[in-house]
Amino acid sequence: MEPTPAPSPAVLAPQVRDLAELDELVVDCRACPRLVAWREETALVKRRAFQDQEYWARPIPGFGPYDARLLLVGLAPAAHGGNRTGRIFTGDPSGDLLYASLHRLGLANRPESTWRGDGLRLHGVRITDPVRCAPPENKPTNAERDTCRPWIVREFEQLRPTVRAVVALGGFAWQALLPVLAAAGWQVPRPKPAFGHGAHVALRPVDPADPELHLFGCFHVSPRNTYTGRLTPTMVDDLLRAAARAAGLDPT
């Protein structure tokens, strides 16, 4: 007799009562067979530099306070970054740049992020992904993105009382966010706003009693952009500073 499949994110996420419960459920998700196989394969094969480490090899929950005013949204965990360390943007060059910038702005207590539980804390900022598992070649399919979407929709719903700004790190995150924000209670303009570094759109809430949400676009902090000079630390600092101010934070 075959085991009964676990409920899908579409069934589980709407029932979540708070972000702590959401984070606990996310790490047990096995809804996308291709992603499950890949995240577990990379944990067995490993990179030579990490042969002595035990990989996390599960979905990655969001990271940061449950009353964050600013939300940063990436793409998906890196196979030998977050999929290894167990925390988003941790243990890879993308995270090295991002967390150093947050520290310079006074939004993180330390400039480096090496492993879950290393003492890193964010101030007023939470980081998450629209796809929670590491995908092959860092390219999730549209079906995988859509299957994972209920998790981040519920995350935004839970953050709605406090979140005032969101930064989409890359075009994938921007496109993935638009239907998420619409489902979570904000009005997305038509035609849909185009992604670009420095793009900024103020989204009105569906409920007039809720505050508006500021959506910013930022080139992804991947080596492809940073090593070529397309994205510099100063550009990241300036973009995150503007978003933090829009969120009502006080960056340095």
Rosetta silent file (secondary structure, phi, psi, omega in degrees, C-alpha in Angstrom):
SEQUENCE: MEPTPAPSPAVLAPQVRDLAELDELVVDCRACPRLVAWREETALVKRRAFQDQEYWARPIPGFGPYDARLLLVGLAPAAHGGNRTGRIFTGDPSGDLLYASLHRLGLANRPESTWRGDGLRLHGVRITDPVRCAPPENKPTNAERDTCRPWIVREFEQLRPTVRAVVALGGFAWQALLPVLAAAGWQVPRPKPAFGHGAHVALRPVDPADPELHLFGCFHVSPRNTYTGRLTPTMVDDLLRAAARAAGLDPT
SCORE:     score description
SCORE:     0.000 S_00000001
   1 L     0.000  125.528 -177.888    0.000    0.000    0.000 S_00000001
   2 L   -72.716  144.196  178.633    1.480    3.343   -1.083 S_00000001
   3 L   -66.604  148.902  178.329    1.879    6.056    1.584 S_00000001
   4 L   -71.456  127.022 -179.116   -0.594    8.897    1.557 S_00000001
   5 L   -63.705  146.949  179.136    1.034   11.979    0.005 S_00000001
   6 L   -67.098  149.682  176.810    1.550   14.938    2.315 S_00000001
   7 L   -57.601  148.429 -177.478   -0.829   17.870    1.897 S_00000001
   8 L   -79.301  164.351  174.011    0.359   20.466   -0.609 S_00000001
   9 H   -55.300  -34.012  179.953    1.446   24.029    0.241 S_00000001
  10 H   -63.340  -27.601  178.202   -1.870   25.213   -1.173 S_00000001
  11 H   -87.311  -42.727 -172.747   -3.639   23.210    1.555 S_00000001
  12 H   -78.421  -44.319 -171.460   -1.228   23.800    4.433 S_00000001
  13 H   -58.558  -44.606 -178.568   -0.215   27.456    4.059 S_00000001
  14 H   -63.017  -19.286 -178.739   -3.671   29.062    4.473 S_00000001
  15 H   -85.744   -9.250 -175.487   -4.097   27.229    7.795 S_00000001
  16 L   -66.836  135.245 -176.793   -0.920   28.693    9.301 S_00000001
  17 L   -93.172  -24.948 -179.807   -1.580   30.905   12.329 S_00000001
  18 L  -157.721  173.946 -175.681    1.776   32.706   12.548 S_00000001
  19 H   -70.105  -30.115  177.148    5.219   32.896   10.955 S_00000001
  20 H   -61.952  -43.767  178.500    6.791   30.517   13.455 S_00000001
  21 H   -67.133  -39.001  177.876    4.357   27.810   12.398 S_00000001
  22 H   -59.764  -47.646 -178.959    4.918   28.664    8.733 S_00000001
  23 H   -61.112  -36.967  178.977    8.691   28.278    9.081 S_00000001
  24 H   -67.023  -39.407 -179.026    8.248   24.894   10.763 S_00000001
  25 H   -72.191  -38.524 -177.109    5.984   23.603    7.995 S_00000001
  26 H   -56.390  -43.983 -172.154    8.136   24.893    5.151 S_00000001
  27 L   -68.100  -13.176  178.842   11.185   22.819    6.088 S_00000001
  28 L  -101.791    5.346 -175.338    9.225   19.578    5.763 S_00000001
  29 L   -71.092  136.066  176.637    7.786   20.315    2.305 S_00000001
  30 L  -133.947   36.318 -171.227    8.324   17.663   -0.406 S_00000001
  31 L   -75.359  -22.158 -175.740    5.833   18.966   -2.960 S_00000001
  32 L  -115.831  101.412 -173.914    8.234   19.208   -5.938 S_00000001
  33 H   -55.901  -40.798 -178.788    9.908   15.863   -6.755 S_00000001
  34 H   -63.587  -41.190 -179.223   12.620   17.347   -8.998 S_00000001
  35 H   -71.657  -37.551  176.615   13.680   19.846   -6.348 S_00000001
  36 H   -60.730  -45.822 -178.691   13.616   17.245   -3.571 S_00000001
  37 H   -63.350  -41.277 -176.868   15.857   14.965   -5.634 S_00000001
  38 H   -70.377  -45.516 -177.801   18.300   17.763   -6.477 S_00000001
  39 H   -63.492  -34.391 -179.521   18.650   19.226   -2.993 S_00000001
  40 H   -78.822  -33.112  177.093   19.306   15.748   -1.589 S_00000001
  41 H   -65.404  -44.210 -179.724   21.714   14.754   -4.376 S_00000001
  42 H   -64.883  -28.176  177.879   23.871   17.826   -3.829 S_00000001
  43 H   -72.381  -23.486  177.895   23.985   16.992   -0.123 S_00000001
  44 H   -87.558  -43.505 -177.844   25.416   13.573   -0.960 S_00000001
  45 H   -73.498  -47.688  177.611   27.846   14.595   -3.687 S_00000001
  46 L    61.267  162.108  168.397   28.932   17.868   -1.998 S_00000001
  47 L   -88.068  152.657 -176.452   31.651   20.240   -3.094 S_00000001
  48 H   -56.509  -37.701 -177.320   35.201   19.281   -2.244 S_00000001
  49 H   -67.739  -17.782 -175.162   35.541   22.257    0.102 S_00000001
  50 H  -117.788   22.234 -174.836   32.539   21.086    2.118 S_00000001
  51 L   -60.671  -27.479 -177.253   33.131   17.340    2.255 S_00000001
  52 L   -92.151    6.279 -177.117   33.269   17.340    6.061 S_00000001
  53 L  -105.795  146.421  175.013   29.990   19.249    6.457 S_00000001
  54 L   -93.284  118.821 -177.730   26.471   17.891    6.824 S_00000001
  55 L   -72.788  148.561  174.425   24.181   19.663    4.388 S_00000001
  56 L   -64.835  -53.464  171.942   20.784   20.986    5.456 S_00000001
  57 L    56.825   35.490  175.512   19.192   19.606    2.239 S_00000001
  58 L  -136.962  173.542  174.347   15.656   20.761    3.049 S_00000001
  59 L   -60.411  152.796 -177.345   13.522   23.761    2.127 S_00000001
  60 L  -104.099  123.463  176.168   14.754   27.053    3.570 S_00000001
  61 L   -77.986  168.491  173.249   12.410   29.131    5.745 S_00000001
  62 L   -63.400  161.723 -178.531   12.463   32.908    5.846 S_00000001
  63 E  -132.783  128.948  178.608   15.002   34.590    8.094 S_00000001
  64 L   131.307  174.121 -174.895   14.466   37.662   10.248 S_00000001
  65 L   -65.044  152.698 -177.995   12.013   39.117   12.757 S_00000001
  66 L   -79.781   -5.106  176.841    8.315   38.341   12.569 S_00000001
  67 L  -118.958   33.425 -176.484    7.433   42.043   12.726 S_00000001
  68 L   -61.402  145.266  175.299    9.784   43.161    9.937 S_00000001
  69 L   -97.702  -20.982  179.882    9.079   46.430    8.140 S_00000001
  70 E  -124.902  131.328 -179.857   11.318   45.590    5.161 S_00000001
  71 E  -120.036  128.006  175.281   11.246   42.306    3.254 S_00000001
  72 E  -105.192  132.252 -174.822   13.972   41.223    0.829 S_00000001
  73 E  -123.398  122.933 -179.932   12.989   38.564   -1.704 S_00000001
  74 L   -98.449 -140.345 -178.187   15.500   36.498   -3.664 S_00000001
  75 L  -113.730  -70.621 -179.487   15.118   33.597   -6.091 S_00000001
  76 L  -162.296  161.136  178.556   15.875   30.245   -4.434 S_00000001
  77 L   -62.548  147.742  173.595   18.552   28.767   -2.139 S_00000001
  78 L   -78.046  144.194 -175.891   21.942   28.010   -3.662 S_00000001
  79 L   -57.773  -39.500 -178.825   22.775   24.301   -3.860 S_00000001
  80 L  -112.266   12.642  173.658   25.991   24.720   -1.856 S_00000001
  81 L  -105.203 -101.969 -179.249   24.930   27.899   -0.038 S_00000001
  82 H   -58.854  -34.472  179.034   21.596   27.895    1.778 S_00000001
  83 H   -65.932  -22.020  176.641   20.988   24.243    0.910 S_00000001
  84 H   -90.474  -46.636 -170.373   24.197   23.486    2.801 S_00000001
  85 H   -87.524  -21.203  179.056   24.028   25.981    5.677 S_00000001
  86 L    86.625   11.002  176.731   20.294   25.932    6.367 S_00000001
  87 L  -142.911  144.034 -176.177   19.765   29.673    6.072 S_00000001
  88 L   -61.216  139.586  179.067   18.914   31.900    3.151 S_00000001
  89 L    51.621   42.393 -177.535   21.803   33.788    1.480 S_00000001
  90 L  -128.459  127.495  177.388   24.286   32.121    3.823 S_00000001
  91 L    88.101   19.441  176.821   27.599   30.561    2.889 S_00000001
  92 L  -145.662  166.499 -176.194   27.908   31.935   -0.651 S_00000001
  93 H   -59.601  -33.005  178.738   29.162   35.117   -2.381 S_00000001
  94 H   -60.711  -45.462  178.666   25.645   36.523   -2.798 S_00000001
  95 H   -67.761  -33.727  177.820   25.129   36.465    0.943 S_00000001
  96 H   -57.449  -44.014 -179.762   28.580   37.894    1.571 S_00000001
  97 H   -71.167  -45.551 -173.971   27.586   41.036   -0.332 S_00000001
  98 H   -65.799  -48.451 -177.013   24.029   41.276    0.976 S_00000001
  99 H   -70.990  -31.428  174.962   24.733   40.847    4.677 S_00000001
 100 H   -63.435  -39.803  178.276   27.757   43.148    4.532 S_00000001
 101 H   -65.427  -45.780  179.066   25.497   45.833    3.074 S_00000001
 102 H   -60.304  -36.421  178.455   22.838   45.314    5.740 S_00000001
 103 H   -67.781  -42.396  178.630   25.533   45.601    8.398 S_00000001
 104 H   -60.607  -31.186 -178.760   26.864   48.854    6.947 S_00000001
 105 L   -87.192   -0.111 -179.437   23.328   50.243    7.086 S_00000001
 106 L    79.115   18.136 -176.834   22.863   49.188   10.713 S_00000001
 107 L  -103.985    1.092  175.235   20.275   46.565    9.762 S_00000001
 108 E  -143.332  149.332 -174.554   22.351   43.511   10.781 S_00000001
 109 L   -84.334   -7.513  178.972   24.516   42.959   13.840 S_00000001
 110 L  -153.023  156.547 -173.848   27.454   41.490   11.901 S_00000001
 111 L   -88.783   -7.538 -177.162   28.760   41.690    8.311 S_00000001
 112 L  -123.901  156.052 -179.812   29.139   37.990    7.558 S_00000001
 113 L  -137.009  110.967 -172.958   26.821   35.001    7.399 S_00000001
 114 L  -114.608  -28.686 -173.546   28.419   31.574    7.506 S_00000001
 115 L  -164.549  148.516  174.888   25.994   29.087    9.077 S_00000001
 116 L   -57.792  140.896  179.747   22.563   28.919   10.660 S_00000001
 117 L    78.412   17.216 -179.559   22.878   29.714   14.334 S_00000001
 118 L   -86.392    6.028  177.655   26.046   31.804   13.907 S_00000001
 119 L    95.368   -2.004  178.370   24.567   34.687   15.889 S_00000001
 120 L   -65.842  133.888  175.869   23.537   36.844   12.934 S_00000001
 121 L  -132.679  141.071  176.750   20.487   39.011   13.684 S_00000001
 122 E  -105.068  147.799 -177.188   18.578   41.349   11.406 S_00000001
 123 L  -113.956  104.888  178.226   16.948   44.567   12.599 S_00000001
 124 L    76.863    5.762 -174.470   13.559   45.310   11.045 S_00000001
 125 E  -126.495  138.884  173.350   14.385   43.182    7.998 S_00000001
 126 E  -127.389  147.316 -178.807   13.280   39.705    6.923 S_00000001
 127 E  -123.999  138.331 -178.129   14.604   37.766    3.914 S_00000001
 128 E  -150.913  175.363  178.733   12.738   35.090    1.990 S_00000001
 129 L  -132.501  149.021  173.506   12.478   33.331   -1.396 S_00000001
 130 L   -75.062  -20.100  174.885    9.555   32.521   -3.705 S_00000001
 131 L  -123.545  124.915 -169.309   11.084   29.038   -4.203 S_00000001
 132 L   -93.129   -9.256  179.941   12.294   27.347   -1.003 S_00000001
 133 L  -114.671  149.834  177.314   14.418   24.524   -2.436 S_00000001
 134 L   -66.802  125.090  178.720   17.646   24.689   -4.422 S_00000001
 135 L   -98.179  152.258  174.733   16.861   24.102   -8.123 S_00000001
 136 H   -57.053  136.094  179.956   19.196   22.585  -10.735 S_00000001
 137 H    56.034   21.058  179.703   21.200   25.348  -12.485 S_00000001
 138 H    59.044   31.395 -176.654   19.417   27.808  -10.183 S_00000001
 139 L  -129.891   90.835  174.081   16.402   27.653  -12.509 S_00000001
 140 L   -70.736  151.974  175.161   13.074   26.553  -10.990 S_00000001
 141 L   -79.136  164.333  176.619   10.294   25.794  -13.413 S_00000001
 142 H   -61.498  -36.340  179.896    7.137   27.879  -13.530 S_00000001
 143 H   -65.593  -40.236  178.326    5.224   24.940  -12.076 S_00000001
 144 H   -66.492  -41.758  175.783    7.648   24.706   -9.136 S_00000001
 145 H   -58.253  -45.311 -177.220    7.390   28.446   -8.538 S_00000001
 146 H   -70.771  -35.446  177.141    3.611   28.250   -8.544 S_00000001
 147 H   -63.468  -37.411 -177.806    3.521   25.191   -6.286 S_00000001
 148 H   -80.058  -17.244 -171.595    5.691   27.017   -3.754 S_00000001
 149 H   -54.564  -39.052 -178.271    3.760   30.299   -3.987 S_00000001
 150 H   -56.482  -29.179  179.213    1.282   29.670   -1.130 S_00000001
 151 H   -63.909  -48.063 -175.777    4.148   29.746    1.382 S_00000001
 152 H   -76.526  -28.589  173.663    5.253   33.271    0.484 S_00000001
 153 H   -60.963  -46.398 -179.612    1.672   34.504    0.072 S_00000001
 154 H   -67.049  -33.135  177.377    0.959   33.448    3.635 S_00000001
 155 H   -62.084  -45.220  178.030    4.241   34.999    4.761 S_00000001
 156 H   -66.733  -38.232  177.704    3.158   38.358    3.337 S_00000001
 157 H   -60.854  -40.317  179.729   -0.301   37.999    4.844 S_00000001
 158 H   -71.186  -29.039 -179.729    1.246   37.456    8.266 S_00000001
 159 H   -87.603   -7.841 -173.072    3.594   40.423    7.777 S_00000001
 160 L   -53.608  -35.686  179.072    0.908   42.765    6.471 S_00000001
 161 L   -64.044  -23.848 -174.142    0.468   44.626    9.790 S_00000001
 162 L  -118.840  -30.603 -172.363    4.134   45.712    9.804 S_00000001
 163 L   -69.944  135.498 -179.337    5.735   45.412    6.361 S_00000001
 164 L  -125.314  -15.202  179.296    6.024   48.707    4.467 S_00000001
 165 E  -150.582  151.120  178.692    8.582   47.962    1.754 S_00000001
 166 E  -139.757  139.681  177.500    9.848   44.988   -0.219 S_00000001
 167 E  -113.764  122.642  175.137   12.928   44.598   -2.415 S_00000001
 168 E   -90.668  115.434 -178.849   12.862   42.140   -5.301 S_00000001
 169 E   -89.573   86.857  179.144   16.412   40.897   -5.848 S_00000001
 170 L   107.168  161.531 -178.259   16.366   40.184   -9.567 S_00000001
 171 H   -65.114  -35.168  178.213   13.833   39.899  -12.345 S_00000001
 172 H   -61.291  -46.515 -179.922   12.664   36.437  -11.300 S_00000001
 173 H   -62.802  -40.535  179.341   11.781   37.693   -7.832 S_00000001
 174 H   -59.548  -50.911 -178.456   10.009   40.743   -9.292 S_00000001
 175 H   -66.352  -36.977  178.797    7.829   38.669  -11.602 S_00000001
 176 H   -68.342  -31.286 -175.646    7.159   36.083   -8.901 S_00000001
 177 H   -73.680  -33.520 -172.437    6.186   38.802   -6.413 S_00000001
 178 H   -56.743  -50.845  176.224    3.489   40.550   -8.434 S_00000001
 179 H   -67.998  -28.258  176.964    0.852   37.774   -8.124 S_00000001
 180 H   -64.113  -47.677 -178.854    1.983   37.158   -4.533 S_00000001
 181 H   -65.948  -36.840  176.603    1.336   40.763   -3.532 S_00000001
 182 H   -63.430  -41.141 -179.545   -2.010   40.759   -5.309 S_00000001
 183 H   -71.548  -26.062 -175.494   -3.033   37.609   -3.426 S_00000001
 184 H   -91.861   -2.061  171.901   -1.790   39.014   -0.101 S_00000001
 185 L   120.843   15.024  176.994   -3.837   42.200   -0.213 S_00000001
 186 E  -120.028  153.564 -179.368   -2.234   44.857   -2.423 S_00000001
 187 L   -90.691  122.216  178.636   -3.333   46.245   -5.789 S_00000001
 188 L   -95.277  125.171 -177.332   -0.871   45.623   -8.626 S_00000001
 189 L   -62.981  156.780  171.982   -1.104   48.267  -11.377 S_00000001
 190 L  -124.182  131.835   -2.019   -1.938   47.439  -14.973 S_00000001
 191 L   -64.180  157.538 -176.948    0.068   47.289  -17.100 S_00000001
 192 L   -62.512  139.555  179.861    2.307   45.490  -14.647 S_00000001
 193 L   -63.215  142.304 -177.939    5.327   47.527  -13.543 S_00000001
 194 L   -86.479  145.524  177.350    8.597   46.606  -15.267 S_00000001
 195 L   -77.073  147.196  171.927   11.628   45.384  -13.367 S_00000001
 196 L  -175.154  156.835  176.922   14.849   47.360  -13.294 S_00000001
 197 L   -67.135  124.223 -176.870   17.494   48.300  -10.804 S_00000001
 198 L    90.853   -3.205  175.998   16.051   51.203   -8.838 S_00000001
 199 L   -59.230  142.026 -177.012   12.478   50.601  -10.014 S_00000001
 200 E  -145.968  124.755  179.446   10.015   51.793   -7.362 S_00000001
 201 E  -132.843  132.883  174.055    6.262   51.351   -7.231 S_00000001
 202 E   -95.565  119.676 -177.204    3.880   52.261   -4.407 S_00000001
 203 E  -100.518  127.156  177.981    1.108   49.651   -4.172 S_00000001
 204 L   -79.839  146.367  179.050   -2.219   50.612   -2.667 S_00000001
 205 E   -77.705  153.303  173.843   -3.861   48.119   -0.318 S_00000001
 206 L   -66.852  -41.816  176.633   -7.116   46.396   -1.152 S_00000001
 207 L   -89.342  115.509 -177.522   -8.338   47.314    2.332 S_00000001
 208 L   -57.769  -19.052  179.464   -8.169   51.123    2.677 S_00000001
 209 L   -75.709  -17.384  179.548   -7.387   50.672    6.371 S_00000001
 210 L   -86.333  154.838  176.861   -4.044   49.037    5.492 S_00000001
 211 L   -78.313  161.529  175.510   -0.929   51.071    4.564 S_00000001
 212 L   -74.432  163.855 -178.348    0.562   51.117    1.076 S_00000001
 213 E  -121.824  131.012  179.037    3.541   48.946    0.220 S_00000001
 214 E   -94.777  120.905  179.461    6.665   50.203   -1.565 S_00000001
 215 E  -104.781  124.757  178.987    8.111   47.732   -4.078 S_00000001
 216 E  -116.585  146.555  172.878   11.743   48.219   -5.149 S_00000001
 217 E  -106.556  139.441  178.449   13.756   46.410   -7.799 S_00000001
 218 E  -140.031  134.586  172.458   17.438   45.543   -7.334 S_00000001
 219 L   -52.902  144.304 -179.408   19.754   43.556   -9.571 S_00000001
 220 L   -62.913  144.989 -176.498   20.348   40.170   -7.987 S_00000001
 221 L   -83.923   32.467 -178.314   23.390   40.046   -5.719 S_00000001
 222 L   -81.174  156.638  176.845   24.807   37.048   -7.606 S_00000001
 223 H   -55.924  -31.426  179.199   28.442   36.807   -8.731 S_00000001
 224 H   -55.862  -36.182  179.170   27.240   37.099  -12.329 S_00000001
 225 H   -89.622  -39.861 -173.339   26.290   40.707  -11.580 S_00000001
 226 H   -78.107  -36.612 -178.479   28.837   41.629   -8.927 S_00000001
 227 L   -72.709  -23.064  179.085   31.973   40.194  -10.552 S_00000001
 228 L   -90.903   -6.831 -178.858   31.207   42.007  -13.805 S_00000001
 229 L    84.830    1.493  177.081   30.590   45.351  -12.111 S_00000001
 230 L   -63.669  -33.328  177.665   26.944   45.491  -13.144 S_00000001
 231 L  -128.944  124.167 -178.973   26.102   45.678   -9.446 S_00000001
 232 L  -110.758  161.043  176.084   28.478   47.285   -6.952 S_00000001
 233 H   -55.943  -36.958  178.927   28.363   47.397   -3.129 S_00000001
 234 H   -64.101  -39.860  177.916   27.561   51.122   -3.348 S_00000001
 235 H   -63.307  -41.220  178.971   24.578   50.397   -5.596 S_00000001
 236 H   -64.797  -46.843  179.355   23.304   47.788   -3.135 S_00000001
 237 H   -56.513  -47.252 -175.945   23.797   50.145   -0.186 S_00000001
 238 H   -64.702  -41.612 -179.195   21.952   52.978   -1.921 S_00000001
 239 H   -67.467  -47.114 -178.912   19.017   50.792   -2.964 S_00000001
 240 H   -66.672  -33.112  177.379   18.609   49.129    0.439 S_00000001
 241 H   -64.218  -44.463  179.214   18.930   52.488    2.183 S_00000001
 242 H   -63.179  -41.821  179.791   16.089   53.929    0.090 S_00000001
 243 H   -66.796  -40.488  179.797   13.919   50.878    0.734 S_00000001
 244 H   -64.037  -39.812  177.674   14.650   50.937    4.454 S_00000001
 245 H   -65.231  -40.636  176.790   13.657   54.593    4.669 S_00000001
 246 H   -63.233  -28.358  179.300   10.443   53.884    2.790 S_00000001
 247 L   -81.232   -6.085 -179.303    9.795   51.145    5.337 S_00000001
 248 L    88.165   14.449  175.566   10.152   53.591    8.206 S_00000001
 249 L   -89.909  174.225 -176.008   13.524   52.276    9.363 S_00000001
 250 L  -126.212   75.404 -178.587   16.528   54.489   10.136 S_00000001
 251 L   -72.501  156.563  178.648   19.527   53.155    8.166 S_00000001
 252 L   -84.998    0.000    0.000   22.972   54.684    8.572 S_00000001
